[in-house]
Every structure is written in C-alpha cells, then in structure tokens.
Amino acid sequence: MVNAKTFLERIAKIYNLMDENVRIYMANTKLDTKNIKDYPLMVGKEFLLRAEFKNCLGEAFTQQPKEEFSGTIKEILDRDNNDEIIATLNSVLRYLNMVDKTVHCSGEEPEKCAKKLSEFLKILDPKVVGVIGFQPAIVKTLSEDFNLIVSDLNPKNVGKVKYGVKIIHGSENEELIKNSDIVLATGSTIVNGTFYEIYKISKKYNKRIIFYGTSISGMAKLLGLERFCHLGK
C-alpha cells in the first residue's frame, strides 16, 4: 500500500509543486472543556501540526510540539518527518480541491460531531462498536447508545474506566476488531504508524472501518477509505 510520502512526491511532481513553499507551525485549537476535560489536545498529550500551502490548510496530530519551519515541498520530503508530510499532503490536496474538512473543529463542536456520529451509527444498528484511539467526546456520546470496546496507546488511559468503558491497550486491536460489528479509528493512526496494521486486520475479519478526524483526510481520499468528520473546517 502506498504511503503518504510517496503520494506527496507523486502529486507534487505531477502538478509541478516540488519547489513551492509550505509553512509548518503549531495550531492553537481551543476545545470547550466544560463537559469534557480529558481531550488529549487540551491536556498536553497530543499537539496539532498545521501546514499552510498557498493559503490552504492541512493538519496532523503529533506527539511533540515543533518549531516553525518554512521550505519547499522537496525540503519537507527530504526532512522525512511523517507528521509534516501528512499535514503537507492534506494542505496540498485541499489546494487541489481533492479534499475538504482538513482543519480541526473547535469549541463544543467535537461533542456535536459525536452526536451526529451516533445518529449515523444508529441507522446501521451495530451491536458492538470498536473505537481505536480514545476520543472522549466520541466515547462519552456513543457509550450512551452502544456497547463499546475502546483501545488507546496512552498508558495513562489504558486500564482506566472512561465514561463507563474500560480502555484496553492498542496491542489488543485485533481482538477489538474481531469482536466489533463496526470499527471507528482515529485518523491519527496514519501519523503514528499503526494505520496499516489496523487496516489489514479489518480486512482480515471483513469489518467495516470508519476513520474520523482531519489527519487522515488526504490519505482517506487517496486510498478510498471511509471517513467521518462532520464539523471539520
């Protein structure tokens, strides 16, 4: 399966964009914590990297904040940082009008998005929903209507009960997928390197998998993945 770096290089060459400039910096997205206080983005467990290409924005979650960088797409490829490549790919595809909703929502919108997701899933009527990547608004909302299996890689979440659901470790994703009727997976999997294994396992068990969020916007389009991002910008 083609990776993000290869896609970005191919697209940049096709559209003669290799020497065009990209600005990379940390985004300051504010989420409302009145009802939900454990967003990874708001407690310093994850950070949002933003790429700006010809006034078009693309983002990718990252584990560490980074210094601002400005350079060509060729330089981004040479730096070979996956989070920068993903964010840049998203911004370039946004510029080419190939994707939308490449910027994270804000305020109370994650809660509103989770409600829309719940409404969508109710139509499908799954008995068990697997959630790969603890997203508190989604887990909180879906736990009210569905039986959930939730996994995460953050050791501070693993083994804890969150909104009535015990969080298992991401190493148990095969069991999660096997025992779920529908699987939701965070788009951050495309950044942290877990996407390909998760995708492979979902195919092995013939499970419908829906990726959510902005990080995977470009790759979802290029790989033909199902994606849910109701209130992305």
XYZ file of N, CA and C in Angstrom:
699
model
N 0.847 -1.191 0.000
C 0.000 0.000 0.000
C 0.891 1.253 0.000
N 0.558 2.204 -0.832
C 1.381 3.410 -0.988
C 1.318 4.267 0.282
N 2.462 4.781 0.711
C 2.484 5.621 1.918
C 2.358 7.103 1.562
N 2.228 7.921 2.600
C 1.966 9.349 2.399
C 3.121 10.050 1.688
N 4.337 9.680 2.025
C 5.492 10.336 1.406
C 5.496 10.100 -0.103
N 5.235 8.870 -0.504
C 5.210 8.544 -1.928
C 4.094 9.296 -2.637
N 2.920 9.355 -2.005
C 1.796 10.103 -2.588
C 2.142 11.580 -2.761
N 2.725 12.179 -1.718
C 3.054 13.609 -1.788
C 4.063 13.870 -2.900
N 5.071 13.031 -2.994
C 6.086 13.206 -4.030
C 5.472 13.078 -5.425
N 4.629 12.070 -5.600
C 3.997 11.858 -6.910
C 3.130 13.061 -7.297
N 2.308 13.507 -6.361
C 1.383 14.615 -6.652
C 2.143 15.905 -6.915
N 3.189 16.153 -6.102
C 3.988 17.370 -6.297
C 4.665 17.383 -7.665
N 5.096 16.225 -8.126
C 5.734 16.149 -9.444
C 4.709 16.309 -10.566
N 3.563 15.674 -10.410
C 2.518 15.766 -11.436
C 2.071 17.212 -11.635
N 1.906 17.940 -10.523
C 1.399 19.316 -10.603
C 2.519 20.363 -10.540
N 3.767 19.896 -10.640
C 4.926 20.797 -10.662
C 4.971 21.693 -9.420
N 4.866 21.061 -8.248
C 4.805 21.800 -6.986
C 6.034 21.579 -6.087
N 7.006 20.839 -6.543
C 8.125 20.465 -5.676
C 8.864 21.673 -5.097
N 8.939 22.759 -5.862
C 9.678 23.942 -5.412
C 8.777 25.020 -4.813
N 7.503 24.673 -4.605
C 6.577 25.614 -3.977
C 6.730 25.565 -2.458
N 6.477 26.690 -1.813
C 6.747 26.824 -0.385
C 5.585 26.352 0.497
N 5.947 25.748 1.610
C 4.996 25.302 2.638
C 5.461 25.855 3.983
N 4.519 26.348 4.764
C 4.828 26.799 6.120
C 4.240 25.788 7.106
N 5.076 25.335 8.038
C 4.662 24.362 9.046
C 4.727 25.021 10.416
N 3.645 24.926 11.190
C 3.644 25.530 12.524
C 2.611 24.832 13.399
N 2.638 25.128 14.690
C 1.699 24.515 15.611
C 0.386 25.286 15.606
N -0.719 24.571 15.468
C -2.045 25.188 15.503
C -2.499 25.346 16.952
N -3.270 26.374 17.214
C -3.764 26.632 18.570
C -5.284 26.466 18.577
N -5.727 25.220 18.556
C -7.157 24.910 18.522
C -7.700 24.801 19.942
N -8.723 25.564 20.241
C -9.315 25.564 21.579
C -10.607 24.744 21.582
N -10.657 23.767 22.459
C -11.866 22.958 22.615
C -12.531 23.295 23.941
N -13.836 23.291 23.951
C -14.598 23.586 25.164
C -14.457 22.424 26.140
N -13.997 22.710 27.347
C -13.776 21.658 28.343
C -14.796 21.704 29.483
N -15.900 22.370 29.235
C -16.947 22.462 30.270
C -17.501 21.075 30.607
N -17.787 20.279 29.589
C -18.362 18.952 29.787
C -17.338 17.838 29.689
N -16.294 18.073 28.910
C -15.256 17.059 28.690
C -13.901 17.690 28.967
N -13.195 17.143 29.932
C -11.945 17.767 30.375
C -10.701 16.997 29.959
N -10.876 15.839 29.310
C -9.712 14.990 29.032
C -9.386 14.859 27.545
N -9.674 15.905 26.768
C -9.205 15.901 25.382
C -7.674 15.846 25.382
N -7.065 14.902 24.666
C -5.598 14.858 24.605
C -4.991 16.170 24.129
N -5.706 16.849 23.231
C -5.214 18.116 22.687
C -5.162 19.213 23.735
N -6.009 19.102 24.767
C -6.104 20.159 25.769
C -5.325 19.845 27.047
N -4.813 18.629 27.153
C -4.065 18.270 28.369
C -2.599 17.974 28.058
N -2.156 18.390 26.859
C -0.746 18.279 26.512
C -0.269 16.894 26.157
N -1.190 15.998 25.769
C -0.807 14.649 25.362
C -0.644 14.542 23.852
N -1.329 15.415 23.133
C -1.193 15.493 21.688
C -1.161 16.961 21.286
N -0.586 17.214 20.107
C -0.483 18.570 19.593
C -0.901 18.551 18.131
N -1.296 19.704 17.636
C -1.805 19.789 16.273
C -0.838 20.563 15.395
N -0.290 19.875 14.418
C 0.651 20.475 13.477
C -0.125 20.944 12.250
N 0.152 22.145 11.799
C -0.581 22.705 10.661
C 0.385 23.056 9.529
N -0.020 22.712 8.319
C 0.730 23.098 7.122
C -0.101 24.101 6.329
N 0.537 25.141 5.862
C -0.138 26.147 5.048
C 0.514 26.186 3.674
N -0.281 25.862 2.667
C 0.217 25.820 1.292
C -0.700 26.660 0.411
N -0.195 27.764 -0.089
C -0.977 28.664 -0.945
C -2.321 29.018 -0.296
N -2.252 29.379 0.988
C -3.418 29.798 1.776
C -4.398 28.660 2.082
N -4.010 27.435 1.791
C -4.840 26.279 2.133
C -4.191 25.524 3.289
N -5.009 25.091 4.250
C -4.503 24.497 5.483
C -4.751 23.000 5.539
N -3.786 22.293 6.087
C -3.913 20.867 6.368
C -3.270 20.592 7.707
N -3.758 19.596 8.415
C -3.262 19.346 9.770
C -2.938 17.874 9.997
N -2.187 17.640 11.065
C -1.873 16.292 11.505
C -1.557 16.342 12.991
N -2.102 15.393 13.737
C -1.749 15.298 15.150
C -0.318 14.811 15.285
N 0.354 15.273 16.317
C 1.731 14.884 16.572
C 1.946 14.738 18.076
N 2.966 14.005 18.450
C 3.218 13.741 19.866
C 4.035 14.834 20.548
N 4.770 15.609 19.763
C 5.626 16.633 20.335
C 5.459 17.951 19.575
N 5.428 19.085 20.284
C 5.388 20.376 19.586
C 6.691 20.604 18.817
N 6.602 21.360 17.728
C 7.770 21.578 16.877
C 7.956 23.057 16.592
N 9.179 23.412 16.265
C 9.466 24.776 15.858
C 8.925 25.016 14.459
N 8.550 26.250 14.186
C 8.029 26.595 12.866
C 9.093 26.350 11.803
N 8.633 25.877 10.660
C 9.529 25.623 9.529
C 8.877 26.122 8.257
N 9.657 26.725 7.393
C 9.172 27.153 6.093
C 10.161 26.681 5.041
N 9.655 25.991 4.034
C 10.524 25.477 2.983
C 9.700 24.877 1.856
N 10.376 24.336 0.874
C 9.684 23.758 -0.278
C 9.150 22.366 0.049
N 8.248 21.913 -0.807
C 7.755 20.541 -0.643
C 8.915 19.557 -0.738
N 9.855 19.829 -1.609
C 11.036 18.958 -1.706
C 11.776 18.894 -0.370
N 11.909 20.032 0.294
C 12.582 20.049 1.598
C 11.772 19.291 2.646
N 10.448 19.403 2.589
C 9.595 18.625 3.502
C 9.840 17.138 3.298
N 9.899 16.710 2.040
C 10.155 15.299 1.739
C 11.531 14.873 2.232
N 12.522 15.734 2.058
C 13.886 15.417 2.499
C 13.978 15.333 4.026
N 13.209 16.160 4.724
C 13.212 16.116 6.192
C 12.636 14.788 6.694
N 11.708 14.220 5.940
C 11.177 12.875 6.177
C 10.530 12.722 7.555
N 9.822 13.768 7.990
C 9.042 13.670 9.228
C 7.596 13.365 8.845
N 7.084 12.224 9.296
C 5.779 11.766 8.826
C 4.655 12.747 9.145
N 4.688 13.364 10.340
C 3.614 14.298 10.683
C 3.629 15.512 9.758
N 4.836 16.016 9.418
C 4.938 17.140 8.486
C 4.459 16.749 7.094
N 4.797 15.550 6.681
C 4.394 15.063 5.364
C 2.878 14.924 5.284
N 2.270 14.358 6.337
C 0.811 14.185 6.364
C 0.114 15.548 6.313
N 0.546 16.483 7.146
C -0.063 17.812 7.164
C 0.095 18.498 5.813
N 1.281 18.383 5.224
C 1.529 18.992 3.920
C 0.666 18.352 2.841
N 0.587 17.034 2.840
C -0.262 16.329 1.876
C -1.704 16.826 1.973
N -2.198 16.973 3.192
C -3.571 17.444 3.385
C -3.769 18.856 2.837
N -2.795 19.734 3.076
C -2.925 21.114 2.589
C -2.825 21.179 1.065
N -1.960 20.364 0.484
C -1.806 20.344 -0.975
C -3.074 19.811 -1.642
N -3.638 18.741 -1.092
C -4.866 18.183 -1.659
C -6.039 19.144 -1.475
N -6.015 19.907 -0.371
C -7.038 20.942 -0.193
C -6.889 22.016 -1.278
N -5.662 22.409 -1.558
C -5.398 23.395 -2.611
C -5.873 22.884 -3.968
N -5.724 21.585 -4.204
C -6.119 20.983 -5.479
C -7.607 20.629 -5.523
N -8.342 21.006 -4.460
C -9.787 20.740 -4.364
C -10.119 19.246 -4.404
N -9.209 18.445 -3.861
C -9.438 16.999 -3.817
C -10.013 16.547 -2.480
N -9.839 17.372 -1.438
C -10.380 17.025 -0.119
C -10.944 18.278 0.541
N -11.774 18.061 1.563
C -12.242 19.162 2.391
C -12.122 18.753 3.855
N -12.534 19.616 4.750
C -12.503 19.352 6.189
C -11.115 18.888 6.634
N -10.149 19.754 6.389
C -8.754 19.454 6.721
C -8.278 20.205 7.961
N -9.183 20.980 8.585
C -8.838 21.753 9.789
C -9.743 21.328 10.928
N -9.149 21.098 12.080
C -9.855 20.581 13.251
C -10.964 21.529 13.701
N -12.030 20.942 14.196
C -13.122 21.749 14.739
C -12.709 22.364 16.084
N -13.573 23.208 16.639
C -13.214 23.927 17.860
C -14.418 24.036 18.796
N -14.183 24.605 19.977
C -15.264 24.836 20.931
C -15.986 23.568 21.319
N -17.323 23.582 21.208
C -18.159 22.430 21.544
C -18.379 21.503 20.354
N -17.758 21.804 19.236
C -18.034 21.047 18.008
C -17.691 19.561 18.092
N -16.642 19.127 18.822
C -16.428 17.687 18.923
C -17.628 16.950 19.529
N -18.307 17.574 20.485
C -19.492 16.961 21.082
C -20.639 16.898 20.076
N -20.800 17.963 19.297
C -21.845 17.980 18.275
C -21.552 16.940 17.197
N -20.285 16.821 16.834
C -19.876 15.830 15.842
C -20.163 14.416 16.344
N -19.866 14.178 17.617
C -20.100 12.853 18.205
C -21.583 12.495 18.183
N -22.445 13.455 18.398
C -23.890 13.206 18.338
C -24.320 12.834 16.925
N -23.758 13.525 15.928
C -24.058 13.186 14.540
C -23.559 11.781 14.204
N -22.396 11.441 14.725
C -21.845 10.110 14.507
C -22.744 9.044 15.130
N -23.244 9.320 16.324
C -24.157 8.383 16.986
C -25.428 8.187 16.164
N -25.963 9.284 15.639
C -27.168 9.197 14.796
C -26.898 8.350 13.549
N -25.741 8.525 12.968
C -25.358 7.759 11.781
C -25.254 6.272 12.113
N -24.634 5.961 13.236
C -24.445 4.557 13.611
C -25.761 3.876 13.972
N -26.685 4.625 14.540
C -27.984 4.040 14.898
C -28.701 3.483 13.671
N -28.510 4.104 12.535
C -29.101 3.608 11.290
C -28.508 2.244 10.925
N -27.227 2.076 11.210
C -26.543 0.820 10.890
C -26.813 -0.262 11.920
N -27.198 0.145 13.133
C -27.607 -0.749 14.213
C -26.573 -1.820 14.583
N -25.330 -1.417 14.857
C -24.345 -2.406 15.306
C -24.592 -2.803 16.757
N -24.289 -4.050 17.068
C -24.415 -4.497 18.461
C -23.205 -4.032 19.286
N -22.031 -4.078 18.653
C -20.793 -3.660 19.332
C -20.009 -2.737 18.404
N -19.574 -1.602 18.951
C -18.748 -0.657 18.193
C -17.352 -0.635 18.802
N -16.356 -0.848 17.975
C -14.972 -0.731 18.424
C -14.452 0.658 18.140
N -13.730 1.241 19.088
C -13.159 2.574 18.908
C -11.656 2.479 19.142
N -10.889 2.717 18.100
C -9.426 2.677 18.203
C -8.919 4.103 18.336
N -8.420 4.422 19.506
C -7.963 5.777 19.811
C -8.983 6.482 20.675
N -8.658 6.710 21.932
C -9.605 7.312 22.872
C -9.871 8.766 22.503
N -11.063 9.011 22.004
C -11.524 10.373 21.722
C -12.696 10.603 22.666
N -12.522 11.410 23.707
C -13.501 11.466 24.795
C -14.911 11.840 24.380
N -15.072 12.785 23.441
C -16.425 13.166 23.025
C -17.134 11.995 22.361
N -16.404 11.257 21.535
C -16.991 10.098 20.860
C -17.322 8.997 21.861
N -16.389 8.690 22.747
C -16.625 7.617 23.716
C -17.770 7.979 24.663
N -17.769 9.199 25.141
C -18.827 9.649 26.055
C -20.205 9.532 25.395
N -20.329 10.007 24.176
C -21.618 10.023 23.485
C -22.053 8.619 23.062
N -21.145 7.866 22.456
C -21.518 6.538 21.959
C -21.799 5.551 23.084
N -21.163 5.763 24.237
C -21.379 4.836 25.356
C -22.818 4.879 25.864
N -23.517 5.949 25.543
C -24.913 6.070 25.965
C -25.849 5.229 25.105
N -25.394 4.843 23.902
C -26.271 4.145 22.963
C -25.751 2.795 22.474
N -24.467 2.523 22.675
C -23.889 1.299 22.119
C -22.992 0.604 23.141
N -22.772 -0.683 22.914
C -21.730 -1.408 23.642
C -20.407 -1.087 22.949
N -19.443 -0.602 23.708
C -18.172 -0.167 23.135
C -17.010 -1.033 23.602
N -16.047 -1.202 22.693
C -14.710 -1.682 23.046
C -13.767 -0.568 22.606
N -12.970 -0.057 23.517
C -12.124 1.107 23.215
C -10.668 0.787 23.521
N -9.792 1.122 22.588
C -8.352 0.933 22.813
C -7.621 2.261 22.699
N -6.446 2.322 23.302
C -5.619 3.518 23.243
C -4.171 3.139 23.493
N -3.255 4.004 23.093
C -1.835 3.765 23.316
C -1.281 4.537 24.503
N -2.039 5.506 25.000
C -1.574 6.307 26.127
C -1.646 5.485 27.413
N -0.504 5.205 28.055
C -0.518 4.372 29.272
C -1.354 4.966 30.399
N -1.588 6.277 30.368
C -2.411 6.892 31.411
C -3.897 6.629 31.207
N -4.261 6.155 30.020
C -5.656 5.786 29.751
C -5.891 4.293 29.869
N -4.895 3.515 29.481
C -5.052 2.058 29.445
C -5.354 1.515 30.847
N -6.394 0.689 30.915
C -6.799 0.094 32.185
C -7.762 0.952 32.986
N -7.916 2.195 32.580
C -8.843 3.098 33.277
C -10.255 2.946 32.710
N -11.241 3.262 33.542
C -12.630 3.284 33.083
C -12.978 4.721 32.720
N -13.310 4.930 31.455
C -13.646 6.262 30.947
C -15.078 6.236 30.423
N -15.926 7.039 31.032
C -17.333 7.115 30.629
C -17.982 5.735 30.605
N -17.616 4.952 31.614
C -18.210 3.634 31.779
C -17.573 2.532 30.951
N -16.488 2.848 30.230
C -15.830 1.870 29.368
C -14.374 1.704 29.796
N -13.956 0.461 30.010
C -12.562 0.208 30.363
C -11.707 0.247 29.103
N -10.655 1.037 29.126
C -9.799 1.222 27.956
C -8.746 0.116 27.908
N -8.676 -0.583 26.780
C -7.668 -1.622 26.598
C -6.487 -1.049 25.806
N -5.389 -1.787 25.780
C -4.194 -1.320 25.076
C -4.331 -1.563 23.575
N -3.703 -0.690 22.783
C -3.743 -0.824 21.336
C -3.173 -2.129 20.822
N -2.357 -2.805 21.622
C -1.831 -4.105 21.210
C -2.936 -5.152 21.097
N -4.110 -4.851 21.644
C -5.252 -5.760 21.579
C -6.236 -5.378 20.467
N -5.771 -4.592 19.510
C -6.671 -4.128 18.453
C -7.248 -5.256 17.607
N -6.508 -6.341 17.463
C -7.061 -7.450 16.661
C -8.306 -8.023 17.334
N -8.255 -8.199 18.635
C -9.434 -8.686 19.351
C -10.564 -7.677 19.295
N -10.216 -6.398 19.415
C -11.227 -5.339 19.317
C -11.941 -5.416 17.969
N -11.177 -5.499 16.894
C -11.758 -5.547 15.559
C -12.572 -6.824 15.361
N -12.016 -7.928 15.785
C -12.683 -9.227 15.643
C -14.046 -9.236 16.320
N -14.150 -8.586 17.471
C -15.370 -8.658 18.277
C -16.308 -7.465 18.098
N -16.024 -6.605 17.117
C -16.867 -5.440 16.851
C -17.624 -5.621 15.543
N -18.802 -5.040 15.476
C -19.571 -5.056 14.229
C -19.116 -3.938 13.301
N -18.774 -2.797 13.872
C -18.221 -1.660 13.132
C -17.052 -1.112 13.935
N -16.008 -0.695 13.252
C -14.826 -0.146 13.915
C -14.659 1.319 13.539
N -14.464 2.167 14.544
C -14.093 3.565 14.344
C -12.620 3.706 14.713
N -11.862 4.369 13.882
C -10.433 4.523 14.183
C -10.017 5.970 13.982
N -9.248 6.483 14.925
C -8.755 7.846 14.813
C -7.852 8.002 13.597
N -7.983 9.149 12.936
C -7.120 9.435 11.801
C -5.665 9.574 12.182
N -5.394 9.725 13.477
C -4.007 9.824 13.945
C -3.220 8.545 13.688
N -3.919 7.443 13.413
C -3.221 6.188 13.119
C -2.331 6.331 11.888
N -2.706 7.225 10.970
C -1.902 7.419 9.767
C -0.600 8.140 10.098
N -0.565 8.831 11.237
C 0.636 9.560 11.658
C 1.534 8.696 12.532
N 0.930 7.935 13.451
C 1.749 7.186 14.421
C 2.200 5.815 13.936
N 1.845 5.458 12.711
C 2.358 4.225 12.123
C 1.515 2.993 12.366
N 0.361 3.119 12.995
C -0.470 1.948 13.289
C -1.544 1.694 12.228
N -1.714 2.626 11.310
C -2.801 2.525 10.329
C -2.766 1.232 9.526
N -1.625 0.899 8.962
C -1.557 -0.207 8.008
C -1.927 -1.540 8.653
N -1.483 -1.758 9.880
C -1.833 -2.995 10.586
C -3.326 -3.027 10.902
N -3.865 -1.903 11.352
C -5.300 -1.828 11.664
C -6.131 -2.079 10.407
N -5.743 -1.484 9.316
C -6.451 -1.665 8.049
C -6.392 -3.133 7.605
N -5.228 -3.724 7.723
C -5.025 -5.120 7.328
C -5.909 -6.057 8.160
N -5.973 -5.804 9.465
C -6.782 -6.653 10.337
C -8.269 -6.485 10.041
N -8.691 -5.252 9.766
C -10.102 -5.022 9.449
C -10.496 -5.784 8.183
N -9.598 -5.855 7.216
C -9.857 -6.620 6.004
C -9.871 -8.125 6.301
N -8.983 -8.561 7.164
C -8.918 -9.975 7.539
C -10.246 -10.474 8.087
N -10.877 -9.635 8.922
C -12.141 -10.033 9.552
C -13.369 -9.449 8.828
N -13.118 -8.823 7.678
C -14.196 -8.266 6.863
C -15.081 -7.321 7.667
N -14.441 -6.400 8.395
C -15.158 -5.445 9.232
C -15.153 -4.057 8.588
N -16.278 -3.406 8.680
C -16.379 -2.027 8.190
C -15.614 -1.119 9.137
N -14.701 -0.348 8.598
C -13.902 0.551 9.436
C -14.071 1.977 8.935
N -14.354 2.881 9.858
C -14.581 4.286 9.549
C -13.537 5.108 10.302
N -12.763 5.882 9.584
C -11.748 6.729 10.206
C -12.345 8.109 10.464
N -11.977 8.698 11.588
C -12.528 10.009 11.921
C -11.411 11.029 12.127
N -11.735 12.288 11.835
C -10.790 13.367 12.086
C -10.148 13.932 10.829
N -9.251 14.893 11.052
C -8.639 15.635 9.945
C -7.308 15.059 9.478
N -6.566 14.423 10.363
C -5.230 13.948 9.992
C -5.258 13.048 8.764
N -6.284 12.226 8.663
C -6.335 11.214 7.612
C -7.111 11.693 6.387
N -7.441 12.974 6.327
C -8.279 13.471 5.231
C -7.697 13.135 3.857
N -6.422 13.438 3.654
C -5.809 13.199 2.354
C -5.663 11.727 2.031
N -5.156 10.964 2.965
C -4.947 9.539 2.719
C -6.275 8.793 2.564
N -7.305 9.245 3.267
C -8.618 8.621 3.104
C -9.105 8.778 1.666
N -8.897 9.965 1.113
C -9.281 10.212 -0.277
C -8.461 9.352 -1.229
N -7.168 9.329 -1.030
C -6.275 8.629 -1.953
C -6.399 7.113 -1.873
N -6.733 6.599 -0.692
C -6.849 5.152 -0.509
C -8.289 4.652 -0.558
N -9.234 5.576 -0.730
C -10.630 5.166 -0.800
C -11.189 4.673 0.521
N -10.777 5.321 1.621
C -11.232 4.919 2.954
C -12.500 5.679 3.330
N -13.322 5.061 4.163
C -14.496 5.750 4.684
C -14.053 6.652 5.833
N -14.537 7.887 5.817
C -14.116 8.869 6.821
C -15.321 9.652 7.320
N -15.311 9.932 8.619
C -16.365 10.754 9.223
C -15.704 11.958 9.877
N -16.107 13.145 9.438
C -15.577 14.381 10.028
C -16.622 15.459 9.792
N -17.661 15.439 10.594
C -18.865 16.233 10.329
C -18.614 17.740 10.375
N -17.770 18.198 11.303
C -17.617 19.641 11.514
C -16.202 20.152 11.296
N -15.399 19.380 10.573
C -14.077 19.876 10.201
C -14.223 21.101 9.304
N -13.203 21.934 9.298
C -13.251 23.178 8.524
C -12.493 23.026 7.198
